[in-house]
Amino acid sequence: MEKRILRVGLLGSGRIGRVHAANLAAHPGIDFAWVADPMLDSAREVAALHGATATADAAGVLEDPALDALLICSPTSTHVDLIIEASRRGIAVLCEKPVDLDLARARACREATAGATAPIMMGFNRRFDPSFKEVREAVEAGEIGTLENLGITSRDPAPAPLGYLESSGGIFKDQSIHDLDMARSFLPDIVEVTAHGSNLFDEGIAALGDYDTVLITLRAASGALVSISNSRHCASGYDQRLEAFGASGMLEVANMTDTMVRRSTASGTGTAGAFQPFFLERYARAYAEELDYFVSCVLRGTAPVPGLEDGIAALELAEAALLSVREKRTVAVSEIRRGGGFPVSLQNLLAGKVLLVSGGTQGLGAAIARAAAAQGAEGITVTGRRAEPGRALAAELTGAGTPTEFIAADLAVVAEARATVTGTIERFGRVDLVVNAAGLTTRGTMLDTDEALFDAHVAVNLRAPFFIMQEAIAHLVERGAGGNIVNIVTMSEHGGQPYLAPYVASKSGLAGLVRNAAHAHRWDRIRINGLNIGWTATEGEDAIQRRFHGGGDDWLAKASASVPMGKLGQPDEIADFVVFLLSGRSGVVTGSVIDWDQSVPGAHD
């Protein structure tokens, strides 16, 4: 009986697409028909090498009535739609990892392809590496007894370009996901994930809110443990090792070099060459074996492993690792499967950053410090006059894993305001971000405000932010590292109530200062913005309402009933917005004073 030849199309002609193209052309069971890529010149180059037809349109490939299978090597954002469309047409799919960066979309893909007759396989090629496969088969055969510990090391020779990393989904979904799948190939029932991330050598990666170095610990339902070590660089080359340990022995996979020559001389013994340079060389055979397996699944009509479900499971582990790093805790995988996790663009927004929060011992300032810690800040300083709550907050955040310093300061004293910056630098070696959250809100009208009250407002609400910014900006300019400053202003800077005269005067000055300083230092890549917050339910507002407005225990309920959204602004909501402004995800915006309120200045009923 004549062997069937599969007609196959390739979507994507980049680096990984070219690896697959060579294997497709060399496979005796494949008619390599199509190469599709919006970069048509690239598609034509690859097609010309292998006798395929080039096109810029993936839809045209899918419409080929004779097409049997599709290899998807296009950008991650295209994977789900292409898998669904191919499946709908009965076309088998081999898709590079991950399914998607968004877990919800990956799960939607599973739902959309449920009942599909054509195989869907995920490109976790390392499962097909002969050495890793031999170890896995030996473990399954019981050679080392029950598997107790699995160690996986994967370190890239150098970081990828920032343009790639920016859209990669971060180290857990881009690099670690291979190792998470490898762990599942040995121990499918992973129940817990604990992860740690650091920024040790690449400021560009830190600026993306990502990590250059991570450690992940997994616990299986059996109690077996997996340790995964990842780094974006390695001086000796592409570091790929695996160790399986059990009661009866141990199995190891060492790094591969281009030759097996080992030198022993007076200067050293057993000296070998550098590790193979990157995945193209190290996993060349794995890619070929992966394709051969995929072809056999298509021809036999069997479900491939790893399939779409394995792709989703690895993504769930990556989400759990992200959540573990963000919240500094062990995460149960069941929590992710119930709907936990975070949108890709809103994770670890302040990773690797040192933050100073003035007025950070209570209310909004404390909420900002907590939000920054939750978003991966490397270190935090909180300041204020009240030592007890300041030290308590610092102990709370430090205990949760974010080193936090309390600096006692009366911000009305310029020297003490300046010292909050120098103290932060002494403690953490630098400061990257500043939030001026301190504010004096005592009441006064044009007629009853005396010189002392006016000066007190100016000292805390305007002069202190001025000199804190001056000290911080000088430090940032000297470092040449850029930075970000957010000043808490007020909706009252638009005019405010008559009894807020000194408050309005000082905060309006701060709004102007935001714009002036932002303009002056935009070429230093220091972004400076302000937030006009409206009526907010803070501890300070509670005291003001009771002291100046005769508020009783029900003042907050009455106030909430009087505003459109049925509640006052909440400190944690504002804190999340501030953290976003501090992060790179807020883009290039600078010199903006943003209204954060449920009223619209200038509009009338």
Coordinates of C-alpha atoms in Angstrom, one line a residue:
M1 CA 0.0 0.0 0.0
E2 CA 1.4 3.4 -1.0
K3 CA 2.2 5.7 1.9
R4 CA 0.2 8.8 2.1
I5 CA 2.0 12.1 1.7
L6 CA 0.7 15.0 3.8
R7 CA 0.3 18.4 2.2
V8 CA 1.5 20.9 4.8
G9 CA 1.6 24.7 5.1
L10 CA 3.9 26.8 7.3
L11 CA 2.7 30.1 8.9
G12 CA 5.6 32.3 9.9
S13 CA 9.0 32.5 8.3
G14 CA 11.0 33.9 11.2
R15 CA 13.8 32.1 13.1
I16 CA 11.7 29.2 14.4
G17 CA 9.7 29.0 11.1
R18 CA 13.0 28.5 9.2
V19 CA 13.9 25.5 11.5
H20 CA 10.5 23.9 10.8
A21 CA 10.8 24.7 7.1
A22 CA 14.1 22.8 6.7
N23 CA 12.5 19.8 8.6
L24 CA 9.4 19.9 6.5
A25 CA 11.4 19.9 3.3
A26 CA 13.5 17.0 4.4
H27 CA 10.6 14.8 5.7
P28 CA 9.8 12.0 3.2
G29 CA 6.1 12.0 4.2
I30 CA 5.5 15.7 3.6
D31 CA 4.6 17.8 0.6
F32 CA 5.8 21.2 1.8
A33 CA 3.3 23.4 -0.1
W34 CA 3.0 26.8 1.5
V35 CA 5.0 29.5 3.4
A36 CA 2.8 32.4 4.6
D37 CA 4.1 35.6 6.3
P38 CA 3.0 39.2 6.1
M39 CA 6.7 39.9 5.5
L40 CA 6.4 38.6 2.0
D41 CA 10.1 38.9 1.1
S42 CA 10.9 36.6 4.0
A43 CA 8.3 34.1 3.0
R44 CA 9.6 34.1 -0.6
E45 CA 13.1 33.5 0.6
V46 CA 12.1 30.5 2.7
A47 CA 9.8 29.1 0.0
A48 CA 12.5 29.4 -2.7
L49 CA 14.9 27.4 -0.5
H50 CA 12.5 24.5 -0.2
G51 CA 10.3 24.5 -3.3
A52 CA 7.1 25.9 -1.6
T53 CA 4.8 28.7 -2.6
A54 CA 5.0 32.0 -0.8
T55 CA 2.1 34.2 0.2
A56 CA 1.5 37.1 2.6
D57 CA -2.0 35.8 3.4
A58 CA -2.5 33.0 5.9
A59 CA -6.2 32.8 4.9
G60 CA -5.2 31.7 1.4
V61 CA -3.2 28.8 2.9
L62 CA -6.2 27.7 5.0
E63 CA -8.4 27.8 1.9
D64 CA -6.3 25.2 0.1
P65 CA -8.8 22.3 -0.2
A66 CA -6.0 19.7 -0.3
L67 CA -4.2 21.0 2.9
D68 CA -3.7 18.3 5.5
A69 CA -1.8 20.0 8.2
L70 CA -0.5 23.4 9.4
L71 CA 2.5 24.5 11.3
I72 CA 1.9 27.7 13.2
C73 CA 5.0 29.7 13.9
S74 CA 3.4 33.2 13.7
P75 CA 3.2 35.7 16.6
T76 CA 1.5 34.4 19.7
S77 CA -1.4 36.8 19.4
T78 CA -2.4 35.0 16.2
H79 CA -2.3 31.4 17.5
V80 CA -5.8 31.0 18.9
D81 CA -7.7 32.3 15.8
L82 CA -5.5 30.2 13.5
I83 CA -6.0 27.0 15.6
I84 CA -9.7 27.5 15.7
E85 CA -10.0 28.2 11.9
A86 CA -7.8 25.2 11.0
S87 CA -9.7 23.0 13.3
R88 CA -13.0 24.1 11.8
R89 CA -11.7 23.1 8.4
G90 CA -10.4 19.7 9.6
I91 CA -6.8 20.7 9.2
A92 CA -4.3 19.2 11.7
V93 CA -2.2 21.7 13.7
L94 CA 1.2 21.8 15.2
C95 CA 1.5 25.2 17.0
E96 CA 4.5 26.7 18.7
K97 CA 4.1 27.6 22.4
P98 CA 2.3 29.3 24.1
V99 CA -1.3 28.8 23.1
D100 CA -1.8 32.5 24.0
L101 CA -0.5 34.9 26.6
D102 CA -4.0 35.2 28.0
L103 CA -5.3 32.1 29.9
A104 CA -8.9 33.0 29.2
R105 CA -8.3 33.0 25.4
A106 CA -6.4 29.7 25.6
R107 CA -9.4 28.2 27.4
A108 CA -11.8 29.7 24.9
C109 CA -9.7 28.0 22.2
R110 CA -10.2 24.7 23.9
E111 CA -14.0 25.2 24.0
A112 CA -14.1 26.3 20.4
T113 CA -12.1 23.2 19.2
A114 CA -13.9 20.6 21.4
G115 CA -14.9 17.6 19.3
A116 CA -12.4 18.4 16.6
T117 CA -11.4 15.4 14.5
A118 CA -8.0 16.7 13.3
P119 CA -5.1 16.5 15.8
I120 CA -3.9 19.7 17.6
M121 CA -0.4 19.5 19.0
M122 CA 1.6 22.1 20.9
G123 CA 5.3 22.6 20.0
F124 CA 7.0 21.7 23.3
N125 CA 9.9 20.2 21.4
R126 CA 12.0 19.4 24.4
R127 CA 9.8 16.4 25.2
F128 CA 11.3 14.9 22.0
D129 CA 15.0 15.6 22.9
P130 CA 16.5 12.0 22.9
S131 CA 18.3 12.6 26.2
F132 CA 15.3 14.0 28.1
K133 CA 13.1 11.3 26.6
E134 CA 15.5 8.5 27.7
V135 CA 15.4 9.8 31.3
R136 CA 11.6 10.1 31.3
E137 CA 11.3 6.5 29.9
A138 CA 13.7 5.3 32.5
V139 CA 11.8 6.9 35.3
E140 CA 8.5 5.4 34.0
A141 CA 10.2 2.0 33.9
G142 CA 11.1 2.4 37.6
E143 CA 14.9 2.4 37.2
I144 CA 15.3 4.9 40.1
G145 CA 12.3 4.0 42.1
T146 CA 9.6 6.6 42.8
L147 CA 10.6 10.0 41.5
E148 CA 11.2 12.3 44.5
N149 CA 12.9 15.3 43.0
L150 CA 13.3 16.7 39.5
G151 CA 15.8 19.5 38.8
I152 CA 15.6 21.5 35.6
T153 CA 18.1 24.2 34.6
S154 CA 17.6 26.4 31.6
R155 CA 19.6 29.5 31.0
D156 CA 19.8 31.5 27.7
P157 CA 23.2 32.6 26.5
A158 CA 22.1 36.3 26.4
P159 CA 18.9 38.2 26.7
A160 CA 16.7 38.5 23.6
P161 CA 16.2 42.0 22.1
L162 CA 14.0 44.2 24.2
G163 CA 11.6 44.5 21.2
Y164 CA 11.0 40.8 21.4
L165 CA 10.8 40.7 25.2
E166 CA 8.3 43.5 25.4
S167 CA 5.7 41.3 23.7
S168 CA 6.9 37.9 25.0
G169 CA 4.6 37.8 28.0
G170 CA 7.5 37.7 30.4
I171 CA 10.0 35.1 31.4
F172 CA 7.5 32.7 32.9
K173 CA 5.4 32.5 29.7
D174 CA 8.3 32.8 27.3
Q175 CA 11.2 30.9 28.8
S176 CA 10.0 29.0 31.9
I177 CA 7.0 27.6 30.1
H178 CA 9.2 25.0 28.3
D179 CA 10.5 23.8 31.7
L180 CA 7.0 23.8 33.2
D181 CA 5.9 21.5 30.5
M182 CA 8.9 19.3 30.9
A183 CA 8.1 19.0 34.6
R184 CA 4.5 18.0 33.7
S185 CA 5.9 15.3 31.3
F186 CA 7.4 13.7 34.4
L187 CA 4.8 14.7 37.0
P188 CA 1.5 15.6 35.4
D189 CA -0.4 16.4 38.6
I190 CA 1.3 19.6 39.8
V191 CA -0.7 21.1 42.7
E192 CA 1.4 24.0 44.0
V193 CA 3.7 26.6 42.6
T194 CA 6.2 28.9 44.5
A195 CA 8.3 31.3 42.5
H196 CA 10.8 34.0 43.1
G197 CA 12.1 36.6 40.6
S198 CA 15.0 39.0 40.6
N199 CA 16.6 41.7 38.4
L200 CA 20.3 41.1 38.7
F201 CA 21.9 42.3 35.5
D202 CA 19.5 43.8 32.8
E203 CA 17.9 47.2 33.5
G204 CA 15.9 47.0 30.2
I205 CA 14.2 43.8 31.4
A206 CA 13.5 45.4 34.8
A207 CA 11.9 48.4 33.0
L208 CA 9.5 46.1 31.3
G209 CA 8.3 44.8 34.7
D210 CA 9.9 41.5 34.0
Y211 CA 12.7 39.4 35.6
D212 CA 16.0 38.3 34.3
T213 CA 16.4 35.5 36.9
V214 CA 13.8 33.2 38.4
L215 CA 13.5 30.1 40.6
I216 CA 10.4 28.0 40.6
T217 CA 9.4 25.2 42.9
L218 CA 6.6 22.9 42.0
R219 CA 4.9 20.3 44.3
A220 CA 3.2 17.3 42.7
A221 CA 0.2 15.5 44.1
S222 CA 2.6 12.7 45.1
G223 CA 4.6 15.1 47.2
A224 CA 7.5 15.0 44.7
L225 CA 9.3 18.4 44.2
V226 CA 10.5 20.1 41.1
S227 CA 13.0 22.9 41.1
I228 CA 13.4 25.1 37.9
S229 CA 16.3 27.6 37.5
N230 CA 16.0 30.1 34.7
S231 CA 18.2 33.0 33.7
R232 CA 18.3 35.3 30.6
H233 CA 22.1 35.0 30.4
C234 CA 24.9 32.4 30.8
A235 CA 28.5 33.1 30.1
S236 CA 29.3 29.5 29.1
G237 CA 26.5 29.2 26.5
Y238 CA 23.1 27.6 26.4
D239 CA 22.8 25.9 29.8
Q240 CA 20.3 23.0 29.6
R241 CA 20.5 20.3 32.3
L242 CA 18.1 17.9 34.0
E243 CA 18.4 15.6 37.0
A244 CA 15.8 13.0 38.2
F245 CA 16.3 11.7 41.7
G246 CA 14.6 8.7 43.3
A247 CA 15.0 6.3 46.1
S248 CA 17.0 3.8 43.9
G249 CA 19.2 6.2 42.0
M250 CA 19.6 9.3 39.9
L251 CA 19.6 10.2 36.2
E252 CA 21.3 13.2 34.7
V253 CA 21.4 15.0 31.4
A254 CA 24.5 17.2 31.1
N255 CA 25.1 20.1 28.7
M256 CA 26.1 19.3 25.1
T257 CA 29.1 20.7 23.4
D258 CA 29.8 20.7 19.7
T259 CA 32.4 17.9 20.1
M260 CA 33.1 15.3 22.8
V261 CA 36.8 16.4 23.2
R262 CA 37.9 16.9 26.8
R263 CA 41.4 18.3 27.6
S264 CA 43.5 17.5 30.6
T265 CA 46.7 19.5 31.1
A266 CA 48.7 21.2 33.8
S267 CA 46.2 24.0 33.9
G268 CA 43.1 21.9 34.3
T269 CA 41.5 18.5 33.8
G270 CA 38.4 17.5 31.8
T271 CA 38.2 20.9 30.1
A272 CA 35.5 21.0 27.4
G273 CA 34.4 23.5 24.9
A274 CA 31.6 25.9 25.4
F275 CA 28.0 24.7 25.5
Q276 CA 26.2 24.7 22.2
P277 CA 25.3 28.3 21.5
F278 CA 21.5 28.2 21.5
F279 CA 18.3 26.2 21.0
L280 CA 18.7 26.0 17.3
E281 CA 21.8 23.8 17.7
R282 CA 20.9 22.1 21.1
Y283 CA 17.4 21.0 20.0
A284 CA 17.9 20.5 16.3
R285 CA 17.2 16.7 16.6
A286 CA 14.3 17.4 19.0
Y287 CA 12.5 19.5 16.3
A288 CA 13.0 16.8 13.7
E289 CA 11.7 14.1 16.1
E290 CA 8.7 16.3 17.1
L291 CA 7.7 16.7 13.4
D292 CA 8.0 13.0 12.7
Y293 CA 5.7 12.3 15.7
F294 CA 3.2 14.9 14.5
V295 CA 3.1 13.3 11.1
S296 CA 2.5 9.9 12.6
C297 CA -0.4 11.2 14.7
V298 CA -2.0 12.8 11.7
L299 CA -1.7 9.6 9.6
R300 CA -3.0 7.4 12.4
G301 CA -5.7 9.8 13.6
T302 CA -4.4 9.7 17.2
A303 CA -4.4 12.5 19.7
P304 CA -0.9 13.9 20.1
V305 CA 0.9 14.6 23.4
P306 CA 1.6 17.4 24.1
G307 CA -1.8 18.5 23.0
L308 CA -3.8 21.7 23.5
E309 CA -4.7 20.7 27.0
D310 CA -1.0 20.4 27.8
G311 CA -0.5 23.9 26.4
I312 CA -3.2 25.2 28.7
A313 CA -1.8 23.4 31.7
A314 CA 1.7 24.8 31.2
L315 CA 0.1 28.3 30.9
E316 CA -1.8 27.8 34.1
L317 CA 1.5 27.0 35.9
A318 CA 3.1 30.1 34.4
E319 CA 0.1 32.2 35.7
A320 CA 0.6 30.6 39.1
A321 CA 4.3 31.5 39.1
L322 CA 3.4 35.1 38.2
L323 CA 0.9 35.3 41.0
S324 CA 3.3 33.7 43.4
V325 CA 5.9 36.3 42.6
R326 CA 3.5 39.2 42.8
E327 CA 1.9 38.2 46.1
K328 CA 5.0 36.5 47.6
R329 CA 3.2 33.3 48.5
T330 CA 2.7 29.7 47.4
V331 CA -0.2 29.4 44.9
A332 CA -2.4 26.3 44.5
V333 CA -2.9 25.4 40.9
S334 CA -6.6 24.9 41.7
E335 CA -6.8 28.6 42.4
I336 CA -5.7 29.4 38.8
R337 CA -8.1 26.8 37.4
R338 CA -11.0 28.5 39.3
G339 CA -10.2 31.8 37.6
G340 CA -7.2 33.3 39.3
G341 CA -4.3 35.1 37.6
F342 CA -3.9 38.5 36.1
P343 CA -3.9 40.2 32.7
V344 CA -0.4 40.0 31.2
S345 CA -0.1 43.8 31.0
L346 CA -0.9 44.4 34.7
Q347 CA 1.6 42.0 36.4
N348 CA 4.7 43.0 38.3
L349 CA 4.4 46.6 37.2
L350 CA 7.1 47.9 39.5
A351 CA 9.4 44.9 39.5
G352 CA 13.0 45.9 40.3
K353 CA 12.0 49.5 41.3
V354 CA 12.7 51.4 44.5
L355 CA 9.9 53.7 45.6
L356 CA 9.6 56.6 48.1
V357 CA 6.2 57.5 49.3
S358 CA 5.9 60.7 51.4
G359 CA 3.0 60.6 53.8
G360 CA 3.0 56.9 53.4
T361 CA 2.1 55.8 56.9
Q362 CA -1.7 55.7 56.7
G363 CA -4.6 56.3 54.3
L364 CA -3.8 56.7 50.6
G365 CA 0.0 56.7 51.1
A366 CA -0.1 53.4 52.9
A367 CA -2.4 52.0 50.2
I368 CA 0.1 53.0 47.6
A369 CA 2.9 51.3 49.4
R370 CA 0.9 48.1 49.7
A371 CA -0.1 48.2 46.0
A372 CA 3.6 48.8 45.0
A373 CA 4.7 45.8 47.1
A374 CA 2.0 43.7 45.5
Q375 CA 3.3 44.8 42.1
G376 CA 6.8 43.6 42.7
A377 CA 8.6 46.7 44.0
E378 CA 12.2 45.9 45.0
G379 CA 12.2 48.2 48.0
I380 CA 9.9 50.9 49.5
T381 CA 10.4 53.8 51.9
V382 CA 7.4 55.3 53.7
T383 CA 7.7 58.6 55.6
G384 CA 5.6 60.6 58.0
R385 CA 5.5 62.1 61.5
R386 CA 3.8 59.2 63.2
A387 CA 6.4 56.5 64.0
E388 CA 4.1 53.8 65.3
P389 CA 2.0 53.3 62.2
G390 CA 5.0 53.9 60.0
R391 CA 7.1 51.2 61.6
A392 CA 4.1 48.8 61.7
L393 CA 3.5 49.3 57.9
A394 CA 7.3 48.8 57.2
A395 CA 7.3 45.6 59.3
E396 CA 4.1 44.3 57.5
L397 CA 5.5 44.8 54.0
T398 CA 9.0 43.5 54.9
G399 CA 7.4 40.5 56.5
A400 CA 5.5 39.8 53.3
G401 CA 8.7 39.9 51.3
T402 CA 9.2 43.6 50.2
P403 CA 12.0 45.3 52.1
T404 CA 10.5 48.5 53.5
E405 CA 12.0 51.3 55.5
F406 CA 10.2 53.9 57.6
I407 CA 11.8 57.4 57.8
A408 CA 10.3 59.7 60.4
A409 CA 10.0 63.2 59.0
D410 CA 8.1 66.4 59.5
L411 CA 7.8 67.4 55.9
A412 CA 7.2 71.0 56.8
V413 CA 10.9 71.1 57.6
V414 CA 12.9 71.2 54.3
A415 CA 15.9 69.4 55.7
E416 CA 13.7 66.5 56.8
A417 CA 11.9 66.4 53.5
R418 CA 15.2 66.2 51.6
A419 CA 16.4 63.5 54.0
T420 CA 13.6 61.1 52.9
V421 CA 15.3 60.9 49.5
T422 CA 18.9 60.6 50.8
G423 CA 17.7 58.1 53.4
T424 CA 16.1 56.0 50.7
I425 CA 19.3 56.1 48.7
E426 CA 21.4 55.1 51.7
R427 CA 19.1 52.2 52.5
F428 CA 18.5 50.8 48.9
G429 CA 21.4 52.3 46.9
R430 CA 19.0 54.4 44.7
V431 CA 15.5 55.7 44.2
D432 CA 13.6 55.1 41.0
L433 CA 10.1 56.3 41.8
V434 CA 8.6 59.0 44.1
V435 CA 5.0 59.5 45.2
N436 CA 4.2 62.7 47.1
A437 CA 1.1 61.7 49.0
A438 CA 1.3 63.8 52.1
G439 CA -1.3 66.5 52.4
L440 CA -2.6 69.0 54.9
T441 CA -6.4 69.6 54.6
T442 CA -7.3 71.7 57.6
R443 CA -10.1 74.2 56.8
G444 CA -9.8 77.9 56.2
T445 CA -11.6 80.6 54.2
M446 CA -10.2 83.8 52.6
L447 CA -11.4 85.7 55.6
D448 CA -10.4 83.5 58.5
T449 CA -7.1 82.0 57.3
D450 CA -4.2 83.4 59.2
E451 CA -0.5 83.5 58.2
A452 CA 0.4 80.4 60.2
L453 CA -2.4 78.3 58.6
F454 CA -1.5 79.5 55.1
D455 CA 2.2 78.8 55.7
A456 CA 1.5 75.3 57.1
H457 CA -0.4 74.4 53.9
V458 CA 2.3 75.7 51.6
A459 CA 5.0 74.0 53.7
V460 CA 3.4 70.5 53.4
N461 CA 1.4 70.6 50.2
L462 CA 3.8 72.6 48.0
R463 CA 7.2 73.2 49.5
A464 CA 7.9 69.6 50.7
P465 CA 7.0 68.1 47.3
F466 CA 9.2 70.7 45.6
F467 CA 12.3 69.8 47.6
I468 CA 11.7 66.1 47.6
M469 CA 11.4 66.3 43.8
Q470 CA 14.5 68.5 43.6
E471 CA 16.6 66.0 45.6
A472 CA 15.2 63.0 43.7
I473 CA 15.5 64.5 40.2
A474 CA 19.2 65.5 40.9
H475 CA 19.8 61.8 41.8
L476 CA 18.0 60.5 38.8
V477 CA 19.8 62.9 36.4
E478 CA 23.2 61.9 37.9
R479 CA 22.4 58.2 37.4
G480 CA 21.0 58.9 33.9
A481 CA 18.5 56.2 34.5
G482 CA 15.2 58.1 34.1
G483 CA 12.5 57.8 36.6
N484 CA 8.9 58.5 37.5
I485 CA 7.2 60.9 40.0
V486 CA 3.5 61.1 40.8
N487 CA 2.1 63.9 42.9
I488 CA -1.2 63.6 44.7
V489 CA -3.0 66.9 44.0
T490 CA -6.8 67.4 44.4
M491 CA -9.9 68.1 42.4
S492 CA -10.2 71.3 44.4
E493 CA -7.3 72.7 42.4
H494 CA -10.1 73.5 39.9
G495 CA -11.5 76.0 42.5
G496 CA -12.8 74.1 45.5
Q497 CA -15.1 75.0 48.3
P498 CA -14.8 78.4 50.1
Y499 CA -13.6 76.7 53.3
L500 CA -10.5 75.2 51.4
A501 CA -8.8 78.5 50.5
P502 CA -5.2 77.7 51.8
Y503 CA -5.5 74.1 50.6
V504 CA -6.6 75.2 47.1
A505 CA -3.8 77.8 46.9
S506 CA -1.1 75.2 47.8
K507 CA -2.4 72.3 45.8
S508 CA -3.0 74.6 42.7
G509 CA 0.7 75.5 43.0
L510 CA 1.6 71.8 43.0
A511 CA -0.4 71.2 39.9
G512 CA 1.6 74.0 38.1
L513 CA 4.8 72.5 39.5
V514 CA 4.0 69.2 38.0
R515 CA 3.7 70.7 34.5
N516 CA 6.8 72.9 35.0
A517 CA 9.1 70.1 36.3
A518 CA 7.8 67.6 33.7
H519 CA 8.6 70.0 30.9
A520 CA 12.1 70.7 32.3
H521 CA 13.1 67.1 32.7
R522 CA 11.4 65.2 29.9
W523 CA 14.7 64.9 28.0
D524 CA 16.1 63.3 31.1
R525 CA 13.4 60.7 30.7
I526 CA 11.9 61.6 34.1
R527 CA 8.1 61.5 33.8
I528 CA 6.2 63.6 36.3
N529 CA 2.4 63.5 36.6
G530 CA -0.3 64.6 39.1
L531 CA -3.5 63.0 40.2
N532 CA -6.5 65.2 41.1
I533 CA -8.2 62.9 43.5
G534 CA -11.8 63.7 44.5
W535 CA -13.7 62.9 47.7
T536 CA -12.0 59.8 49.2
A537 CA -12.9 57.7 52.2
T538 CA -9.6 57.9 54.1
E539 CA -8.8 58.0 57.8
G540 CA -7.8 61.6 57.4
E541 CA -11.2 62.5 55.8
D542 CA -13.0 60.7 58.6
A543 CA -11.2 63.0 61.1
I544 CA -11.9 66.1 59.1
Q545 CA -15.6 65.3 58.7
R546 CA -16.0 64.8 62.5
R547 CA -13.9 67.8 63.5
F548 CA -15.0 70.4 61.0
H549 CA -18.3 69.3 59.7
G550 CA -20.0 67.7 62.7
G551 CA -20.1 64.3 61.0
G552 CA -21.4 61.4 63.0
D553 CA -20.9 57.7 62.6
D554 CA -23.1 57.7 59.6
W555 CA -21.3 60.5 57.7
L556 CA -19.8 58.1 55.2
A557 CA -23.1 56.4 54.3
K558 CA -24.7 59.8 53.8
A559 CA -21.8 61.0 51.7
S560 CA -21.9 57.8 49.6
A561 CA -25.6 58.3 48.9
S562 CA -25.0 61.8 47.6
V563 CA -22.6 61.0 44.8
P564 CA -23.3 59.4 41.4
M565 CA -21.4 56.1 41.9
G566 CA -22.9 55.5 45.3
K567 CA -19.5 55.5 47.0
L568 CA -16.6 57.7 47.7
G569 CA -13.2 57.0 46.1
Q570 CA -11.4 54.2 47.8
P571 CA -7.7 54.4 48.6
D572 CA -6.9 51.0 47.1
E573 CA -8.5 52.0 43.8
I574 CA -6.4 55.2 43.7
A575 CA -3.3 53.3 44.7
D576 CA -3.7 50.9 41.7
F577 CA -4.0 53.9 39.4
V578 CA -0.9 55.5 40.9
V579 CA 1.1 52.3 40.5
F580 CA 0.0 52.2 36.8
L581 CA 1.2 55.8 36.3
L582 CA 4.5 54.9 38.0
S583 CA 5.0 51.9 35.7
G584 CA 6.2 51.6 32.1
R585 CA 2.8 50.4 31.1
S586 CA 1.5 54.0 31.3
G587 CA 3.7 54.8 28.3
V588 CA 5.2 58.2 27.6
V589 CA 2.7 60.4 29.4
T590 CA 4.2 63.2 31.4
G591 CA 3.1 66.7 32.6
S592 CA -0.5 65.5 33.0
V593 CA -2.7 66.4 36.0
I594 CA -5.4 63.8 35.7
D595 CA -8.9 64.1 37.3
W596 CA -9.7 61.0 39.3
D597 CA -13.3 61.7 40.4
Q598 CA -17.0 61.2 39.6
S599 CA -17.6 64.9 38.9
V600 CA -16.8 66.7 35.7
P601 CA -15.4 70.2 36.1
G602 CA -17.1 72.8 33.9
A603 CA -20.2 70.6 33.2
H604 CA -23.6 71.6 34.7
D605 CA -27.1 69.9 34.9

